[in-house]
Short mmCIF file of C-alpha atoms in Angstrom, two decimals:
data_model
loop_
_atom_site.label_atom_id
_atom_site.label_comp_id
_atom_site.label_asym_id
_atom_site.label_seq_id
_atom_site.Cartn_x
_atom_site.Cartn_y
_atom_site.Cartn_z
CA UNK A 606 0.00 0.00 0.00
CA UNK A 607 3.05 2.84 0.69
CA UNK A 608 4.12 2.00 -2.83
CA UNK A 609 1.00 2.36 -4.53
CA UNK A 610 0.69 5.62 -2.30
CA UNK A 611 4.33 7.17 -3.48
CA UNK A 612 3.18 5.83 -7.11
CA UNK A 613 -0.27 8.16 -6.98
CA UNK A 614 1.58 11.30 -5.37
CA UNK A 615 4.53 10.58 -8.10
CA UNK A 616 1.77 10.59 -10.88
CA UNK A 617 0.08 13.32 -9.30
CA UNK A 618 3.53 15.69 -9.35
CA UNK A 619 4.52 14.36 -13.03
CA UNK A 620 0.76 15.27 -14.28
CA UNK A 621 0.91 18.72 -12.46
CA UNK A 622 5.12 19.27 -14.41
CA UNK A 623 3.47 17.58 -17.41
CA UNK A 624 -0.04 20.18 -17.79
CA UNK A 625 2.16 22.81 -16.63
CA UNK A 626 4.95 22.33 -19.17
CA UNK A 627 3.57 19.87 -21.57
CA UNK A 628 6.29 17.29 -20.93
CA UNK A 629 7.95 14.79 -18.39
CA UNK A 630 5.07 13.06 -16.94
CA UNK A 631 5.98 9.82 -18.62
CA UNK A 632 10.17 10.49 -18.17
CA UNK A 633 9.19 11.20 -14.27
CA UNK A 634 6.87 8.48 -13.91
CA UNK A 635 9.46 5.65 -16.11
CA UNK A 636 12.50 7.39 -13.89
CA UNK A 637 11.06 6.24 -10.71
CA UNK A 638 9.86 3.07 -11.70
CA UNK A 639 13.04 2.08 -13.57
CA UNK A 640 14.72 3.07 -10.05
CA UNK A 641 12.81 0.45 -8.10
CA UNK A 642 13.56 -2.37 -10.67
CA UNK A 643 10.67 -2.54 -13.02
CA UNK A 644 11.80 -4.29 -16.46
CA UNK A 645 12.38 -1.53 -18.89
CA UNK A 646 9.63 -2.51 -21.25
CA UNK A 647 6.86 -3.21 -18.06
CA UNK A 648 7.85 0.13 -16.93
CA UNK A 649 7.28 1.82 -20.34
CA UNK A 650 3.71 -0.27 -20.89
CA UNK A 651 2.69 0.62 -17.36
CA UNK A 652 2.96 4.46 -17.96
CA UNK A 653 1.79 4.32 -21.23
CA UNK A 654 -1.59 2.41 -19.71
CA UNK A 655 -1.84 5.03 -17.40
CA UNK A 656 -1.45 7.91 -19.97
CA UNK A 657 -4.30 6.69 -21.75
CA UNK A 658 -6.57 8.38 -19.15
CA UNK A 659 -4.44 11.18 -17.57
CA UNK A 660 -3.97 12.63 -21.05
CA UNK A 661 -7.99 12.31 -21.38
CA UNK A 662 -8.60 14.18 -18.79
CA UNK A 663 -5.62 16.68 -19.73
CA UNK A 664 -7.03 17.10 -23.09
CA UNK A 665 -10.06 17.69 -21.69
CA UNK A 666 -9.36 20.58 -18.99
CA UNK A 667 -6.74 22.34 -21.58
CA UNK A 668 -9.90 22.24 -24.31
CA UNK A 669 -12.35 23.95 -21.38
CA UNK A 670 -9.83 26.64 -21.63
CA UNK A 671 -9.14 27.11 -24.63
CA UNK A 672 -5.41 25.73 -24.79
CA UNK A 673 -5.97 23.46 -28.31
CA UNK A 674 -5.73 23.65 -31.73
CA UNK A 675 -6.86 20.95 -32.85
CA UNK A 676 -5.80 20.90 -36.56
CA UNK A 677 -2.07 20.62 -34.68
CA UNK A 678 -3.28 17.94 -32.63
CA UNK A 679 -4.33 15.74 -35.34
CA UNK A 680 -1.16 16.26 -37.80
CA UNK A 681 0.97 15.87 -35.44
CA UNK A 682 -1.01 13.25 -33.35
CA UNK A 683 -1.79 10.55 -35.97
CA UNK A 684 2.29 10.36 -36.80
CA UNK A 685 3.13 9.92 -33.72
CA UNK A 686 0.78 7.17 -33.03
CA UNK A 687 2.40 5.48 -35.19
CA UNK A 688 5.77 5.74 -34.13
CA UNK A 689 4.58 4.69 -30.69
CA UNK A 690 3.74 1.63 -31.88
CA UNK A 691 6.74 0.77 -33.76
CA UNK A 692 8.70 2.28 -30.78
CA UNK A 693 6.91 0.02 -28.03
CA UNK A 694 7.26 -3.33 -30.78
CA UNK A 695 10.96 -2.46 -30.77
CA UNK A 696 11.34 -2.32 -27.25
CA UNK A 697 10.17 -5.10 -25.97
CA UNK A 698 12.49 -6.96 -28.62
CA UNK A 699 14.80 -5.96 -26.77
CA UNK A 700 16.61 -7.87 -23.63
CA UNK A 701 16.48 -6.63 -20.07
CA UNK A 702 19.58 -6.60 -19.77
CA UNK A 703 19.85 -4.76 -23.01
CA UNK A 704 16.99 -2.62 -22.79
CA UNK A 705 17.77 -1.04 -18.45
CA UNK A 706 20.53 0.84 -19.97
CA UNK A 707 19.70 2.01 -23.23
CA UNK A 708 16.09 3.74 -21.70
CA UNK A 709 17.66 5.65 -19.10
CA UNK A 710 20.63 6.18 -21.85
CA UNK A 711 18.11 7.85 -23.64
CA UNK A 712 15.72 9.19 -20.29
CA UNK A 713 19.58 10.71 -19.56
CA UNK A 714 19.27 12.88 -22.92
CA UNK A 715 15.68 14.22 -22.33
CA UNK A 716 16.68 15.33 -19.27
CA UNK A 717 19.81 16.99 -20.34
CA UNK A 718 17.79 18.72 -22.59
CA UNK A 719 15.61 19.92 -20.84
CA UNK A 720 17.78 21.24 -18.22
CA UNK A 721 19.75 23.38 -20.76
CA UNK A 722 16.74 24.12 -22.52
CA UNK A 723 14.52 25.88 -19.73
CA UNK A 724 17.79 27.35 -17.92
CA UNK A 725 19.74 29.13 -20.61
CA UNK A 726 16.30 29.78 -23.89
CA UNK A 727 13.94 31.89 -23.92
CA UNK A 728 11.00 31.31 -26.48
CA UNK A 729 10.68 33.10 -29.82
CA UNK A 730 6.99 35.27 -30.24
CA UNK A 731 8.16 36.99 -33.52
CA UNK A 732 6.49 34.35 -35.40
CA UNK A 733 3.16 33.65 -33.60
CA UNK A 734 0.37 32.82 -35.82
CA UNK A 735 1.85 32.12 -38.77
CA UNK A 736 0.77 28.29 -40.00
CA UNK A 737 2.42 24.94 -38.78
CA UNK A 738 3.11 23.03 -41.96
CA UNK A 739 2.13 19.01 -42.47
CA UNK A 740 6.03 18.56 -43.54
CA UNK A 741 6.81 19.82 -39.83
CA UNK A 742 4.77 18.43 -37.71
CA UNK A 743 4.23 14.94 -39.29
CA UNK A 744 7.88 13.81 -39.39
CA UNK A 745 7.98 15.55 -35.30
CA UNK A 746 5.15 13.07 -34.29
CA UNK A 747 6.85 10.05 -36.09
CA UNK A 748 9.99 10.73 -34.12
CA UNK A 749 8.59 12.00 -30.98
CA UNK A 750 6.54 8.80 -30.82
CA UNK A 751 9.20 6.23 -31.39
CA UNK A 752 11.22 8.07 -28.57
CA UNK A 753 8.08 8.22 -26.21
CA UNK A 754 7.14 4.46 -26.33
CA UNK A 755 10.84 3.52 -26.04
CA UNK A 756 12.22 5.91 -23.75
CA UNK A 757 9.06 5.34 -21.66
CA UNK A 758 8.54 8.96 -21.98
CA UNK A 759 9.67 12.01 -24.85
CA UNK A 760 6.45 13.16 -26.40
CA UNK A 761 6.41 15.95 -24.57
CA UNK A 762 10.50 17.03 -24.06
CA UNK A 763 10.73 16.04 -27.82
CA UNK A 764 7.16 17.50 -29.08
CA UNK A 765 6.90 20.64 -27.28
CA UNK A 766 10.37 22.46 -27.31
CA UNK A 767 10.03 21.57 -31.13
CA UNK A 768 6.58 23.59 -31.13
CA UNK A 769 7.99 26.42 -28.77
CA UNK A 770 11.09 26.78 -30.80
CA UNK A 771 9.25 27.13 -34.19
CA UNK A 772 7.50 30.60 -32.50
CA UNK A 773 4.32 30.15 -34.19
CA UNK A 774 1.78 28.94 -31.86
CA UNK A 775 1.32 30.82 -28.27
CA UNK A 776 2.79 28.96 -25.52
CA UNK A 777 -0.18 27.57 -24.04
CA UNK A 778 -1.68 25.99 -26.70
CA UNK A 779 1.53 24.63 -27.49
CA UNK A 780 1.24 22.60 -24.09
CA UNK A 781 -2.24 22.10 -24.36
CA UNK A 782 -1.76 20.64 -27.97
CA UNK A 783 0.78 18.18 -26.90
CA UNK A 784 -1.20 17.37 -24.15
CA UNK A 785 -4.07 16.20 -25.96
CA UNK A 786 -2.41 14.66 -28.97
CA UNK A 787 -0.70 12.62 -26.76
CA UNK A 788 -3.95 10.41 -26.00
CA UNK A 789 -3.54 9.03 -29.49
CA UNK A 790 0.05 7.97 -28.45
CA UNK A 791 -0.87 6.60 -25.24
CA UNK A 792 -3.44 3.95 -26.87
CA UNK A 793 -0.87 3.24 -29.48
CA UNK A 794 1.61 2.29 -27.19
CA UNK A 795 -0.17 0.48 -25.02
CA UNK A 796 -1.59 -1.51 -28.11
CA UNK A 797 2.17 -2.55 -29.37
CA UNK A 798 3.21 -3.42 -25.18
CA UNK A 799 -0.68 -5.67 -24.91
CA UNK A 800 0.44 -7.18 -28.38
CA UNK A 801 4.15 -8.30 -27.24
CA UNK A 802 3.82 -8.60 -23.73
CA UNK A 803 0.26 -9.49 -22.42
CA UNK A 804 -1.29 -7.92 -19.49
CA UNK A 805 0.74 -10.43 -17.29
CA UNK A 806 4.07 -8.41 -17.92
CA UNK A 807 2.48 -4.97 -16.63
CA UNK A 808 1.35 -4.37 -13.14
CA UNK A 809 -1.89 -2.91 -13.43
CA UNK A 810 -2.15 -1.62 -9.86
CA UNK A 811 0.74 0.82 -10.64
CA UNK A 812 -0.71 1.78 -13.53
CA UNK A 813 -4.23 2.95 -11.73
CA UNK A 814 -2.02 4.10 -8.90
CA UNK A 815 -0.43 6.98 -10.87
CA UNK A 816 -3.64 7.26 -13.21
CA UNK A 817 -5.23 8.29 -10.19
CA UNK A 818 -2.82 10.87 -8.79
CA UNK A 819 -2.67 12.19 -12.65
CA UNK A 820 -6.53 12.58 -13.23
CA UNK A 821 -6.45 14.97 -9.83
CA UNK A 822 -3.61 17.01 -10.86
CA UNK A 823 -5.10 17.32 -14.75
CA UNK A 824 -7.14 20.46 -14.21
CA UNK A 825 -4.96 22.03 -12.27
CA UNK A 826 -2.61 21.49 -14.20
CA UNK A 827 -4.41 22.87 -17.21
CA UNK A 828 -5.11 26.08 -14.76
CA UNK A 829 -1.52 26.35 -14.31
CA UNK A 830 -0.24 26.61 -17.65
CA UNK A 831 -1.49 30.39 -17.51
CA UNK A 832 0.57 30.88 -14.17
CA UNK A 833 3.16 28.86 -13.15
CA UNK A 834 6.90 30.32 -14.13
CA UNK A 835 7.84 27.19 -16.51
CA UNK A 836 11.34 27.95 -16.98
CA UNK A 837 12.43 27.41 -13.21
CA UNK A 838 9.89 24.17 -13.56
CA UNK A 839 11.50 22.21 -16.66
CA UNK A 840 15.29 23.41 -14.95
CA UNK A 841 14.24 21.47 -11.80
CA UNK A 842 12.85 18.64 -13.64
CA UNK A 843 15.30 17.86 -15.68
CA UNK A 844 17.72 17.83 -13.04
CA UNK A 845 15.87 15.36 -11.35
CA UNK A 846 15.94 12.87 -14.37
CA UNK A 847 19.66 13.82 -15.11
CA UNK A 848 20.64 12.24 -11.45
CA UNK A 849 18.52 9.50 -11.33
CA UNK A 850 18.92 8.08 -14.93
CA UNK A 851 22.84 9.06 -14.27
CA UNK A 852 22.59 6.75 -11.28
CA UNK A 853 20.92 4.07 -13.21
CA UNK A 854 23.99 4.00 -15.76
CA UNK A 855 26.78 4.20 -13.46
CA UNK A 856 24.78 1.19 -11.67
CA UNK A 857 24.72 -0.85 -14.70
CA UNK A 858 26.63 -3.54 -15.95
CA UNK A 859 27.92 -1.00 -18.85
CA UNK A 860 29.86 0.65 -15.80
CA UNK A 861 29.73 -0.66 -12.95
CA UNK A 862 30.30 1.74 -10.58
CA UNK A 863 27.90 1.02 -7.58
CA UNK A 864 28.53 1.79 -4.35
CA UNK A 865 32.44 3.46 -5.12
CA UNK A 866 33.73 7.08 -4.69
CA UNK A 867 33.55 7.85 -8.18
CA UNK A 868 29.95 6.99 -7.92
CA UNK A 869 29.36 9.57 -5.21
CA UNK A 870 31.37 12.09 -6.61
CA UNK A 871 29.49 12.34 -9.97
CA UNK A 872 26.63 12.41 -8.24
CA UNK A 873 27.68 15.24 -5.91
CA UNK A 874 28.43 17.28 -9.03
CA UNK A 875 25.81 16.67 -11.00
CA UNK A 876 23.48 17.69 -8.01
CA UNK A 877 25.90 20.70 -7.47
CA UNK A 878 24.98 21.73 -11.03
CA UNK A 879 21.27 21.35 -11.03
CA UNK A 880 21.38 23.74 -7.89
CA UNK A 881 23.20 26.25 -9.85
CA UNK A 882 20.67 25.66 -12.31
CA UNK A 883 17.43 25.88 -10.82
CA UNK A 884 19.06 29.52 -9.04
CA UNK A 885 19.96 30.41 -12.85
CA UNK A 886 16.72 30.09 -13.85
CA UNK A 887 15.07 31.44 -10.74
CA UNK A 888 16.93 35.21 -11.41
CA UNK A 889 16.41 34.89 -14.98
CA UNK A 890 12.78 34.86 -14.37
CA UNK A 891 12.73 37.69 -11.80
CA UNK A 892 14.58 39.79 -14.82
CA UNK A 893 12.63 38.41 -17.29
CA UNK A 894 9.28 39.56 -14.82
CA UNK A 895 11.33 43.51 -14.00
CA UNK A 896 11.84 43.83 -17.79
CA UNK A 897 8.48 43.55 -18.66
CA UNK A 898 7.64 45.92 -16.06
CA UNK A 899 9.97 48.16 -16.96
CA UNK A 900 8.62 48.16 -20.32
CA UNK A 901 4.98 48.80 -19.17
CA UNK A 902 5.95 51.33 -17.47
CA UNK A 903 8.11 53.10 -20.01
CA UNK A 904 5.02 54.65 -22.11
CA UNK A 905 3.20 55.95 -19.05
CA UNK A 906 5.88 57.75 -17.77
CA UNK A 907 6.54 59.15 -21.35
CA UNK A 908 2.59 60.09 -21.21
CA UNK A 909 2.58 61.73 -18.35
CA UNK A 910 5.86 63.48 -18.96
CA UNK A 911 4.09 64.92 -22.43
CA UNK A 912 1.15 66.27 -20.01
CA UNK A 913 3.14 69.13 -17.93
CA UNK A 914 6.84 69.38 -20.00
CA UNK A 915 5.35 71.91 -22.64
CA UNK A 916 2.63 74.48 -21.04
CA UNK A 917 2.84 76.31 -25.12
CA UNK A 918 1.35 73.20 -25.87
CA UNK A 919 -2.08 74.04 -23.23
CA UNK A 920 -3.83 71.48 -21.40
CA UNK A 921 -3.17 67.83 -22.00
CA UNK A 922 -6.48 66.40 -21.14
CA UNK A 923 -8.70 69.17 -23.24
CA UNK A 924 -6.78 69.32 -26.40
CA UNK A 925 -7.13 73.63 -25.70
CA UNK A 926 -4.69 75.83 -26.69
CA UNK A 927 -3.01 77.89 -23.70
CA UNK A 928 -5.20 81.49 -23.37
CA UNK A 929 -7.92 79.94 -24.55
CA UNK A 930 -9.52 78.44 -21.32
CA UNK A 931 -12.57 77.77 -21.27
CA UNK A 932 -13.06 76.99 -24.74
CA UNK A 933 -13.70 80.45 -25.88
CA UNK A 934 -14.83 81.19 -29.98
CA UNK A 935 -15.24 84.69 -29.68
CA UNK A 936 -11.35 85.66 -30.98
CA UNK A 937 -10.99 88.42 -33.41
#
């Protein structure tokens, strides 16, 4: 019962990151399970299962407020579907021994990129509204799919960054997008693991365990995406995935290292970093929030500067020349 209570809180924290950011719920939820021991490809079906409702519900709250565009969700939806499939058929060809290191090999990369991505960019908004082209967003679902099913997660850190970094669709329905496309991944996923494993090879308590704590955090989530400061959100995240996926691999039999100094030490500095990262992030925010204040600011000032700098020019709120108060038409 304490795991299946860590499990719901875990999916409730990854679907509350995931709404928020549209990524990592699946490369949180796929981390922690592939930390306890879960076979690679169980791990990956048992997440994807439990996608199939949280990004239901997901879709759901971001469409109540108006964070889809659903022409993006289908192009880029349908592609991926199908790289899901192939993704999860190709994964559980895989051995176990095989397959531990080579998903948190490739966990390890999402997270690195997200760490760099939401401490050191900013997003582009010179572009917004211009149209997302089928040649785009087709070949991004095919990929982003094959990663997700066999990484266990990558819809998202693949799907959205690509999205945010093309500058043409607003931020939040960018998120919201991904968010709901990714239903059509889910089921395809967790078609290809039913096909090649079974149900016997997923545990389907863990599964409802984090589908519950995701279908609570779904609408807040979705609320969220308006609010919360994303950039110091993805930095923490992917730190968290960096350590634990960089445990994994030093664990493995590719390494070795369990238990030793050099262990410890890497760990120590990658941990050192994602502090450093996080309080990057953190200031670059607060200057990020002071500039656009500043800028708001700047025309008022300038307006009321205009109002009482020239008194040739008369009053500011009457449009009146000066010595003609009153409004006066009786001149010569």
């Amino acid at each position: 019962m304490p795991s299946l209570i860590l499990l719901a809180l875990v999916g409730l924290a990854a679907q509350l990151v995931d709404g928020a950011l549209g990524m990592a719920y699946g490369v949180t939820s796929t981390t922690l399970l592939l930390a306890i021991g879960t076979n690679p490809a169980a791990a990956s079906a048992t997440v994807h299962l439990a996608e199939i409702g949280t990004t239901l519900a997901s879709g759901a709250a971001h469409w109540r407020f108006g964070n889809v565009d659903w022409k993006v969700v289908l192009r880029v939806g349908v592609p991926g579907a199908i790289g899901a499939f192939v993704g999860a058929t190709f994964l559980t060809g895989l051995s176990t021994e095989q397959a531990g290191p080579v998903m948190s090999l490739v966990l390890l990369g999402l997270g690195v990129y997200l760490l760099g991505r939401f401490t050191f960019k900013g997003l582009r908004t010179d572009r917004l509204h211009l149209p997302l082209r089928k040649r785009f967003l087709a070949p991004l679902g095919l990929v982003a799919g094959f990663v997700d099913a066999t990484g266990g997660g990558g819809w998202g850190p693949v799907g959205t960054p690509a999205l945010l970094a093309s500058g043409r669709l607003e931020p939040r329905k960018v998120v919201g997008s991904i968010d709901t496309s990714e239903f059509l991944v889910a089921v395809a996923a967790s078609v290809g693991f039913l096909l090649a494993l079974g149900t016997a090879g997923i545990n389907m308590a863990w599964a409802l365990a984090l589908l519950v704590g995701g279908l609570i955090a779904a609408p807040i989530a979705a609320w969220l995406v308006r609010h919360v400061p994303g950039r110091v959100l993805g930095s923490a995240v992917g730190g968290v995935i960096v350590l634990v996926n960089t445990r994994t691999l030093l664990r493995s039999d590719w390494i070795g290292l369990k238990d030793t100094p050099q262990e410890a030490t890497t760990l120590a500095v990658i941990a050192l970093v994602w502090v450093a990262a996080v309080t990057w992030s953190v200031r670059a925010y607060r200057a990020d929030l002071q500039a656009a204040r500043t800028a708001d600011d700047a025309p008022a000032a300038g307006a009321a500067a205009g109002e009482t700098d020239d008194p040739e020019a008369g009053s500011a709120t009457t449009g009146v020349p000066a010595g003609t108060a009153g409004g006066s038409t009786t001149g010569a």
